[in-house]
């Protein structure tokens, strides 16, 4: 797509009575080093319907690159893009202005780096996407056909992949599935919620808003894995 200018977690959950057993098998959703794209929501992975949610798209390249491009995908029934910000972008020029469709759930971009940036490894922002949260549930933001083109005279695509950003959206009246408040959805949230089914009602653990903490809340939490 840009050469014309510059030449998942697999998770298995086992529920038994009276104890909840959760076994999570993680895939390569995150990259420690190399050449890849990444999404970040500033630890706001549990937004409320109606919230404005800024998501940063970044490039991470240990290999010097001079061009980037790709398509961000999202569920338009769950999220809509309201605006884009390039204030902190490391891109020097845009061969394809970032454009999005809230009908198709896509955002396309293509740009380049010049000067010293193209000669050194780079870890920088491409753009910030401002979403509005439309509905409760789980939704994922992903990268499709991502390209990080090496500054090697041939435009070799050195991208290894991208992380994905999972969001767990909810109505304001409902409690957050992030039961322990650590910013991620994990086994400890499910175990903490399970234990609360034995105690006096606490709205902090009433995920479905039915006025009680029960197995229905535990099942709802597990369905998000």
PDB file of C-alpha atoms in Angstrom:
ATOM      1  CA  UNK A   1       0.000   0.000   0.000  1.00  0.00           C
ATOM      2  CA  UNK A   2       2.768   2.475   0.812  1.00  0.00           C
ATOM      3  CA  UNK A   3       5.589   1.218  -1.430  1.00  0.00           C
ATOM      4  CA  UNK A   4       4.265   3.408  -4.206  1.00  0.00           C
ATOM      5  CA  UNK A   5       5.477   6.396  -2.181  1.00  0.00           C
ATOM      6  CA  UNK A   6       8.603   5.056  -0.507  1.00  0.00           C
ATOM      7  CA  UNK A   7       9.364   1.992  -2.880  1.00  0.00           C
ATOM      8  CA  UNK A   8      -4.511 -13.883  20.106  1.00  0.00           C
ATOM      9  CA  UNK A   9      -4.957 -14.991  23.342  1.00  0.00           C
ATOM     10  CA  UNK A  10      -6.425 -18.342  23.420  1.00  0.00           C
ATOM     11  CA  UNK A  11      -8.109 -18.725  26.746  1.00  0.00           C
ATOM     12  CA  UNK A  12      -9.809 -21.731  28.223  1.00  0.00           C
ATOM     13  CA  UNK A  13     -11.953 -21.381  31.302  1.00  0.00           C
ATOM     14  CA  UNK A  14     -13.105 -24.279  33.390  1.00  0.00           C
ATOM     15  CA  UNK A  15     -15.778 -23.630  35.976  1.00  0.00           C
ATOM     16  CA  UNK A  16     -16.538 -26.147  38.683  1.00  0.00           C
ATOM     17  CA  UNK A  17     -18.539 -26.072  41.885  1.00  0.00           C
ATOM     18  CA  UNK A  18     -17.979 -25.056  44.530  1.00  0.00           C
ATOM     19  CA  UNK A  19     -14.604 -23.661  43.421  1.00  0.00           C
ATOM     20  CA  UNK A  20     -13.887 -21.689  40.276  1.00  0.00           C
ATOM     21  CA  UNK A  21     -10.903 -23.006  38.322  1.00  0.00           C
ATOM     22  CA  UNK A  22      -9.567 -20.802  35.560  1.00  0.00           C
ATOM     23  CA  UNK A  23      -6.827 -21.885  33.210  1.00  0.00           C
ATOM     24  CA  UNK A  24      -5.535 -19.272  30.806  1.00  0.00           C
ATOM     25  CA  UNK A  25      -3.293 -20.150  27.878  1.00  0.00           C
ATOM     26  CA  UNK A  26      -1.756 -16.981  26.477  1.00  0.00           C
ATOM     27  CA  UNK A  27      -0.654 -16.488  22.905  1.00  0.00           C
ATOM     28  CA  UNK A  28       1.696 -13.905  21.443  1.00  0.00           C
ATOM     29  CA  UNK A  29      -0.528 -10.891  21.987  1.00  0.00           C
ATOM     30  CA  UNK A  30       2.276  -8.699  23.302  1.00  0.00           C
ATOM     31  CA  UNK A  31       5.769  -8.053  21.975  1.00  0.00           C
ATOM     32  CA  UNK A  32       8.755  -7.219  24.126  1.00  0.00           C
ATOM     33  CA  UNK A  33      11.092  -6.166  21.305  1.00  0.00           C
ATOM     34  CA  UNK A  34      11.307  -6.195  17.539  1.00  0.00           C
ATOM     35  CA  UNK A  35       9.212  -4.386  14.941  1.00  0.00           C
ATOM     36  CA  UNK A  36       5.504  -4.083  15.673  1.00  0.00           C
ATOM     37  CA  UNK A  37       2.494  -1.827  16.163  1.00  0.00           C
ATOM     38  CA  UNK A  38       0.848  -1.318  19.541  1.00  0.00           C
ATOM     39  CA  UNK A  39      -2.370   0.128  20.951  1.00  0.00           C
ATOM     40  CA  UNK A  40      -2.766   1.731  24.385  1.00  0.00           C
ATOM     41  CA  UNK A  41      -5.755   3.229  26.180  1.00  0.00           C
ATOM     42  CA  UNK A  42      -3.915   4.720  29.172  1.00  0.00           C
ATOM     43  CA  UNK A  43      -5.298   1.970  31.442  1.00  0.00           C
ATOM     44  CA  UNK A  44      -8.895   2.805  30.495  1.00  0.00           C
ATOM     45  CA  UNK A  45      -9.829  -0.690  29.375  1.00  0.00           C
ATOM     46  CA  UNK A  46     -13.166  -0.656  31.214  1.00  0.00           C
ATOM     47  CA  UNK A  47     -14.970   2.407  29.824  1.00  0.00           C
ATOM     48  CA  UNK A  48     -18.599   3.355  30.374  1.00  0.00           C
ATOM     49  CA  UNK A  49     -21.109   3.731  27.540  1.00  0.00           C
ATOM     50  CA  UNK A  50     -20.987   7.344  26.379  1.00  0.00           C
ATOM     51  CA  UNK A  51     -17.354   7.843  27.402  1.00  0.00           C
ATOM     52  CA  UNK A  52     -14.798   9.431  25.101  1.00  0.00           C
ATOM     53  CA  UNK A  53     -11.930   6.949  24.854  1.00  0.00           C
ATOM     54  CA  UNK A  54      -8.536   8.037  23.464  1.00  0.00           C
ATOM     55  CA  UNK A  55      -6.496   5.147  22.041  1.00  0.00           C
ATOM     56  CA  UNK A  56      -2.869   5.681  21.032  1.00  0.00           C
ATOM     57  CA  UNK A  57      -1.489   3.814  18.026  1.00  0.00           C
ATOM     58  CA  UNK A  58       2.296   3.506  18.190  1.00  0.00           C
ATOM     59  CA  UNK A  59       5.114   2.046  16.100  1.00  0.00           C
ATOM     60  CA  UNK A  60       7.974   0.161  17.679  1.00  0.00           C
ATOM     61  CA  UNK A  61      10.882  -0.582  15.362  1.00  0.00           C
ATOM     62  CA  UNK A  62      14.315  -1.854  16.336  1.00  0.00           C
ATOM     63  CA  UNK A  63      15.140  -1.846  12.612  1.00  0.00           C
ATOM     64  CA  UNK A  64      15.418   1.631  11.015  1.00  0.00           C
ATOM     65  CA  UNK A  65      12.283   2.301   8.946  1.00  0.00           C
ATOM     66  CA  UNK A  66      11.175   5.118   6.662  1.00  0.00           C
ATOM     67  CA  UNK A  67       7.498   4.325   6.056  1.00  0.00           C
ATOM     68  CA  UNK A  68       4.509   2.924   7.924  1.00  0.00           C
ATOM     69  CA  UNK A  69       0.950   2.064   7.006  1.00  0.00           C
ATOM     70  CA  UNK A  70      -1.993  -0.162   7.763  1.00  0.00           C
ATOM     71  CA  UNK A  71      -5.661  -0.412   8.651  1.00  0.00           C
ATOM     72  CA  UNK A  72      -7.043  -0.220  12.173  1.00  0.00           C
ATOM     73  CA  UNK A  73     -10.226  -2.264  12.595  1.00  0.00           C
ATOM     74  CA  UNK A  74     -12.937  -1.915  15.238  1.00  0.00           C
ATOM     75  CA  UNK A  75     -16.566  -2.933  15.763  1.00  0.00           C
ATOM     76  CA  UNK A  76     -18.694   0.043  14.662  1.00  0.00           C
ATOM     77  CA  UNK A  77     -21.618  -1.270  16.694  1.00  0.00           C
ATOM     78  CA  UNK A  78     -19.516  -0.877  19.843  1.00  0.00           C
ATOM     79  CA  UNK A  79     -17.260   2.087  19.053  1.00  0.00           C
ATOM     80  CA  UNK A  80     -17.309   5.112  16.782  1.00  0.00           C
ATOM     81  CA  UNK A  81     -14.345   7.311  15.899  1.00  0.00           C
ATOM     82  CA  UNK A  82     -15.129  10.953  16.692  1.00  0.00           C
ATOM     83  CA  UNK A  83     -11.766  12.569  15.934  1.00  0.00           C
ATOM     84  CA  UNK A  84      -8.069  11.957  15.293  1.00  0.00           C
ATOM     85  CA  UNK A  85      -5.084  13.716  16.837  1.00  0.00           C
ATOM     86  CA  UNK A  86      -1.582  13.909  15.355  1.00  0.00           C
ATOM     87  CA  UNK A  87      -0.190  16.426  17.842  1.00  0.00           C
ATOM     88  CA  UNK A  88       2.322  13.933  19.276  1.00  0.00           C
ATOM     89  CA  UNK A  89       2.863  11.986  16.034  1.00  0.00           C
ATOM     90  CA  UNK A  90       6.365  10.955  14.993  1.00  0.00           C
ATOM     91  CA  UNK A  91       5.288  10.830  11.336  1.00  0.00           C
ATOM     92  CA  UNK A  92       6.968  13.534   9.235  1.00  0.00           C
ATOM     93  CA  UNK A  93       4.705  13.373   6.199  1.00  0.00           C
ATOM     94  CA  UNK A  94       1.517  11.564   5.240  1.00  0.00           C
ATOM     95  CA  UNK A  95       1.317   9.743   1.913  1.00  0.00           C
ATOM     96  CA  UNK A  96      -2.273   8.843   2.810  1.00  0.00           C
ATOM     97  CA  UNK A  97      -4.082  11.132   5.226  1.00  0.00           C
ATOM     98  CA  UNK A  98      -5.610   9.120   8.082  1.00  0.00           C
ATOM     99  CA  UNK A  99      -9.257   8.460   7.224  1.00  0.00           C
ATOM    100  CA  UNK A 100     -11.918   6.412   8.968  1.00  0.00           C
ATOM    101  CA  UNK A 101     -15.335   4.888   8.347  1.00  0.00           C
ATOM    102  CA  UNK A 102     -17.750   4.319  11.214  1.00  0.00           C
ATOM    103  CA  UNK A 103     -19.838   2.249   8.817  1.00  0.00           C
ATOM    104  CA  UNK A 104     -17.096  -0.242   7.964  1.00  0.00           C
ATOM    105  CA  UNK A 105     -15.207   0.023  11.259  1.00  0.00           C
ATOM    106  CA  UNK A 106     -11.882   0.878   9.638  1.00  0.00           C
ATOM    107  CA  UNK A 107      -9.197   3.544   9.788  1.00  0.00           C
ATOM    108  CA  UNK A 108      -6.525   3.745   7.068  1.00  0.00           C
ATOM    109  CA  UNK A 109      -3.185   5.527   7.362  1.00  0.00           C
ATOM    110  CA  UNK A 110       0.145   5.745   5.561  1.00  0.00           C
ATOM    111  CA  UNK A 111       3.105   7.967   6.313  1.00  0.00           C
ATOM    112  CA  UNK A 112       6.843   8.340   6.296  1.00  0.00           C
ATOM    113  CA  UNK A 113       9.890   9.299   8.318  1.00  0.00           C
ATOM    114  CA  UNK A 114      12.735  11.434   7.027  1.00  0.00           C
ATOM    115  CA  UNK A 115      16.187  12.483   8.154  1.00  0.00           C
ATOM    116  CA  UNK A 116      17.706  11.011  11.290  1.00  0.00           C
ATOM    117  CA  UNK A 117      14.443   9.307  12.278  1.00  0.00           C
ATOM    118  CA  UNK A 118      14.730   7.014   9.266  1.00  0.00           C
ATOM    119  CA  UNK A 119      18.252   5.959  10.204  1.00  0.00           C
ATOM    120  CA  UNK A 120      17.660   4.906  13.807  1.00  0.00           C
ATOM    121  CA  UNK A 121      15.369   2.557  15.736  1.00  0.00           C
ATOM    122  CA  UNK A 122      12.154   4.331  16.676  1.00  0.00           C
ATOM    123  CA  UNK A 123       9.439   3.902  19.271  1.00  0.00           C
ATOM    124  CA  UNK A 124       6.895   6.641  18.716  1.00  0.00           C
ATOM    125  CA  UNK A 125       3.261   7.627  18.347  1.00  0.00           C
ATOM    126  CA  UNK A 126       1.565   7.414  14.957  1.00  0.00           C
ATOM    127  CA  UNK A 127      -1.710   9.033  16.018  1.00  0.00           C
ATOM    128  CA  UNK A 128      -4.350   9.109  18.736  1.00  0.00           C
ATOM    129  CA  UNK A 129      -7.824   7.835  17.879  1.00  0.00           C
ATOM    130  CA  UNK A 130     -10.688   9.281  19.923  1.00  0.00           C
ATOM    131  CA  UNK A 131     -13.557   6.807  20.192  1.00  0.00           C
ATOM    132  CA  UNK A 132     -17.036   7.146  21.668  1.00  0.00           C
ATOM    133  CA  UNK A 133     -18.309   4.033  23.474  1.00  0.00           C
ATOM    134  CA  UNK A 134     -21.726   3.003  22.125  1.00  0.00           C
ATOM    135  CA  UNK A 135     -22.734  -0.271  23.773  1.00  0.00           C
ATOM    136  CA  UNK A 136     -21.795  -2.535  26.690  1.00  0.00           C
ATOM    137  CA  UNK A 137     -19.825  -5.715  26.095  1.00  0.00           C
ATOM    138  CA  UNK A 138     -16.398  -6.851  24.974  1.00  0.00           C
ATOM    139  CA  UNK A 139     -14.775  -5.404  21.866  1.00  0.00           C
ATOM    140  CA  UNK A 140     -11.315  -5.565  20.298  1.00  0.00           C
ATOM    141  CA  UNK A 141      -9.292  -3.038  18.314  1.00  0.00           C
ATOM    142  CA  UNK A 142      -6.821  -4.634  15.898  1.00  0.00           C
ATOM    143  CA  UNK A 143      -4.332  -3.846  13.136  1.00  0.00           C
ATOM    144  CA  UNK A 144      -4.761  -5.299   9.640  1.00  0.00           C
ATOM    145  CA  UNK A 145      -2.104  -5.371   6.911  1.00  0.00           C
ATOM    146  CA  UNK A 146       0.334  -3.384   9.023  1.00  0.00           C
ATOM    147  CA  UNK A 147       3.546  -2.321   7.284  1.00  0.00           C
ATOM    148  CA  UNK A 148       6.818  -1.082   8.754  1.00  0.00           C
ATOM    149  CA  UNK A 149       9.084  -0.589   5.758  1.00  0.00           C
ATOM    150  CA  UNK A 150      12.816  -0.832   6.361  1.00  0.00           C
ATOM    151  CA  UNK A 151      15.156   1.938   5.272  1.00  0.00           C
ATOM    152  CA  UNK A 152      17.080  -0.571   3.164  1.00  0.00           C
ATOM    153  CA  UNK A 153      16.492   0.707  -0.356  1.00  0.00           C
ATOM    154  CA  UNK A 154      13.936  -2.036  -1.034  1.00  0.00           C
ATOM    155  CA  UNK A 155      11.103  -1.136   1.317  1.00  0.00           C
ATOM    156  CA  UNK A 156      11.161  -4.520   3.057  1.00  0.00           C
ATOM    157  CA  UNK A 157       8.199  -4.968   5.383  1.00  0.00           C
ATOM    158  CA  UNK A 158       9.782  -5.850   8.738  1.00  0.00           C
ATOM    159  CA  UNK A 159       6.580  -5.741  10.813  1.00  0.00           C
ATOM    160  CA  UNK A 160       6.225  -8.798  13.034  1.00  0.00           C
ATOM    161  CA  UNK A 161       2.630  -7.986  13.919  1.00  0.00           C
ATOM    162  CA  UNK A 162       0.638  -5.977  16.418  1.00  0.00           C
ATOM    163  CA  UNK A 163      -0.885  -6.305  19.819  1.00  0.00           C
ATOM    164  CA  UNK A 164      -4.668  -6.046  20.112  1.00  0.00           C
ATOM    165  CA  UNK A 165      -6.562  -3.865  22.545  1.00  0.00           C
ATOM    166  CA  UNK A 166      -9.449  -5.560  24.366  1.00  0.00           C
ATOM    167  CA  UNK A 167     -12.041  -3.257  25.911  1.00  0.00           C
ATOM    168  CA  UNK A 168     -14.770  -4.225  28.361  1.00  0.00           C
ATOM    169  CA  UNK A 169     -17.505  -1.616  28.133  1.00  0.00           C
ATOM    170  CA  UNK A 170     -20.436  -1.244  30.526  1.00  0.00           C
ATOM    171  CA  UNK A 171     -23.417   0.855  31.494  1.00  0.00           C
ATOM    172  CA  UNK A 172     -22.775   3.405  34.232  1.00  0.00           C
ATOM    173  CA  UNK A 173     -25.165   1.624  36.613  1.00  0.00           C
ATOM    174  CA  UNK A 174     -23.195  -1.624  36.416  1.00  0.00           C
ATOM    175  CA  UNK A 175     -20.023  -2.469  38.324  1.00  0.00           C
ATOM    176  CA  UNK A 176     -16.716  -2.824  36.516  1.00  0.00           C
ATOM    177  CA  UNK A 177     -15.505  -6.364  35.741  1.00  0.00           C
ATOM    178  CA  UNK A 178     -12.099  -5.156  36.928  1.00  0.00           C
ATOM    179  CA  UNK A 179     -13.016  -6.375  40.400  1.00  0.00           C
ATOM    180  CA  UNK A 180      -9.587  -5.898  41.970  1.00  0.00           C
ATOM    181  CA  UNK A 181      -8.982  -2.534  40.294  1.00  0.00           C
ATOM    182  CA  UNK A 182      -5.617  -3.405  38.726  1.00  0.00           C
ATOM    183  CA  UNK A 183      -6.589  -2.271  35.221  1.00  0.00           C
ATOM    184  CA  UNK A 184      -6.649  -5.719  33.600  1.00  0.00           C
ATOM    185  CA  UNK A 185      -9.098  -8.607  33.423  1.00  0.00           C
ATOM    186  CA  UNK A 186      -7.546 -11.679  35.005  1.00  0.00           C
ATOM    187  CA  UNK A 187      -8.031 -14.821  37.062  1.00  0.00           C
ATOM    188  CA  UNK A 188      -7.820 -12.818  40.279  1.00  0.00           C
ATOM    189  CA  UNK A 189     -10.933 -10.819  39.310  1.00  0.00           C
ATOM    190  CA  UNK A 190     -12.963 -13.989  38.823  1.00  0.00           C
ATOM    191  CA  UNK A 191     -11.742 -15.530  42.066  1.00  0.00           C
ATOM    192  CA  UNK A 192     -12.437 -12.350  44.040  1.00  0.00           C
ATOM    193  CA  UNK A 193     -15.948 -12.129  42.599  1.00  0.00           C
ATOM    194  CA  UNK A 194     -16.627 -15.791  43.318  1.00  0.00           C
ATOM    195  CA  UNK A 195     -15.724 -15.294  46.980  1.00  0.00           C
ATOM    196  CA  UNK A 196     -18.072 -12.300  47.240  1.00  0.00           C
ATOM    197  CA  UNK A 197     -21.064 -14.493  46.386  1.00  0.00           C
ATOM    198  CA  UNK A 198     -20.881 -15.767  49.971  1.00  0.00           C
ATOM    199  CA  UNK A 199     -21.070 -12.340  51.642  1.00  0.00           C
ATOM    200  CA  UNK A 200     -23.489  -9.476  52.179  1.00  0.00           C
ATOM    201  CA  UNK A 201     -24.539  -7.646  49.022  1.00  0.00           C
ATOM    202  CA  UNK A 202     -22.022  -5.111  47.752  1.00  0.00           C
ATOM    203  CA  UNK A 203     -22.969  -3.155  44.588  1.00  0.00           C
ATOM    204  CA  UNK A 204     -19.277  -3.019  43.629  1.00  0.00           C
ATOM    205  CA  UNK A 205     -19.557  -6.694  42.634  1.00  0.00           C
ATOM    206  CA  UNK A 206     -23.027  -6.630  41.045  1.00  0.00           C
ATOM    207  CA  UNK A 207     -21.886  -6.824  37.424  1.00  0.00           C
ATOM    208  CA  UNK A 208     -25.308  -7.373  35.861  1.00  0.00           C
ATOM    209  CA  UNK A 209     -27.120  -4.824  38.045  1.00  0.00           C
ATOM    210  CA  UNK A 210     -29.801  -7.222  39.290  1.00  0.00           C
ATOM    211  CA  UNK A 211     -29.459  -6.215  42.948  1.00  0.00           C
ATOM    212  CA  UNK A 212     -27.474  -9.208  44.144  1.00  0.00           C
ATOM    213  CA  UNK A 213     -24.067 -10.845  43.787  1.00  0.00           C
ATOM    214  CA  UNK A 214     -24.520 -14.367  42.478  1.00  0.00           C
ATOM    215  CA  UNK A 215     -23.311 -16.990  40.025  1.00  0.00           C
ATOM    216  CA  UNK A 216     -24.926 -14.906  37.284  1.00  0.00           C
ATOM    217  CA  UNK A 217     -22.279 -12.244  37.893  1.00  0.00           C
ATOM    218  CA  UNK A 218     -19.514 -14.851  37.880  1.00  0.00           C
ATOM    219  CA  UNK A 219     -20.773 -16.276  34.581  1.00  0.00           C
ATOM    220  CA  UNK A 220     -20.949 -12.779  33.107  1.00  0.00           C
ATOM    221  CA  UNK A 221     -17.347 -12.102  34.088  1.00  0.00           C
ATOM    222  CA  UNK A 222     -16.141 -15.419  32.689  1.00  0.00           C
ATOM    223  CA  UNK A 223     -17.904 -14.732  29.381  1.00  0.00           C
ATOM    224  CA  UNK A 224     -15.538 -11.782  28.873  1.00  0.00           C
ATOM    225  CA  UNK A 225     -12.437 -13.981  28.793  1.00  0.00           C
TER     226      UNK A 225
END
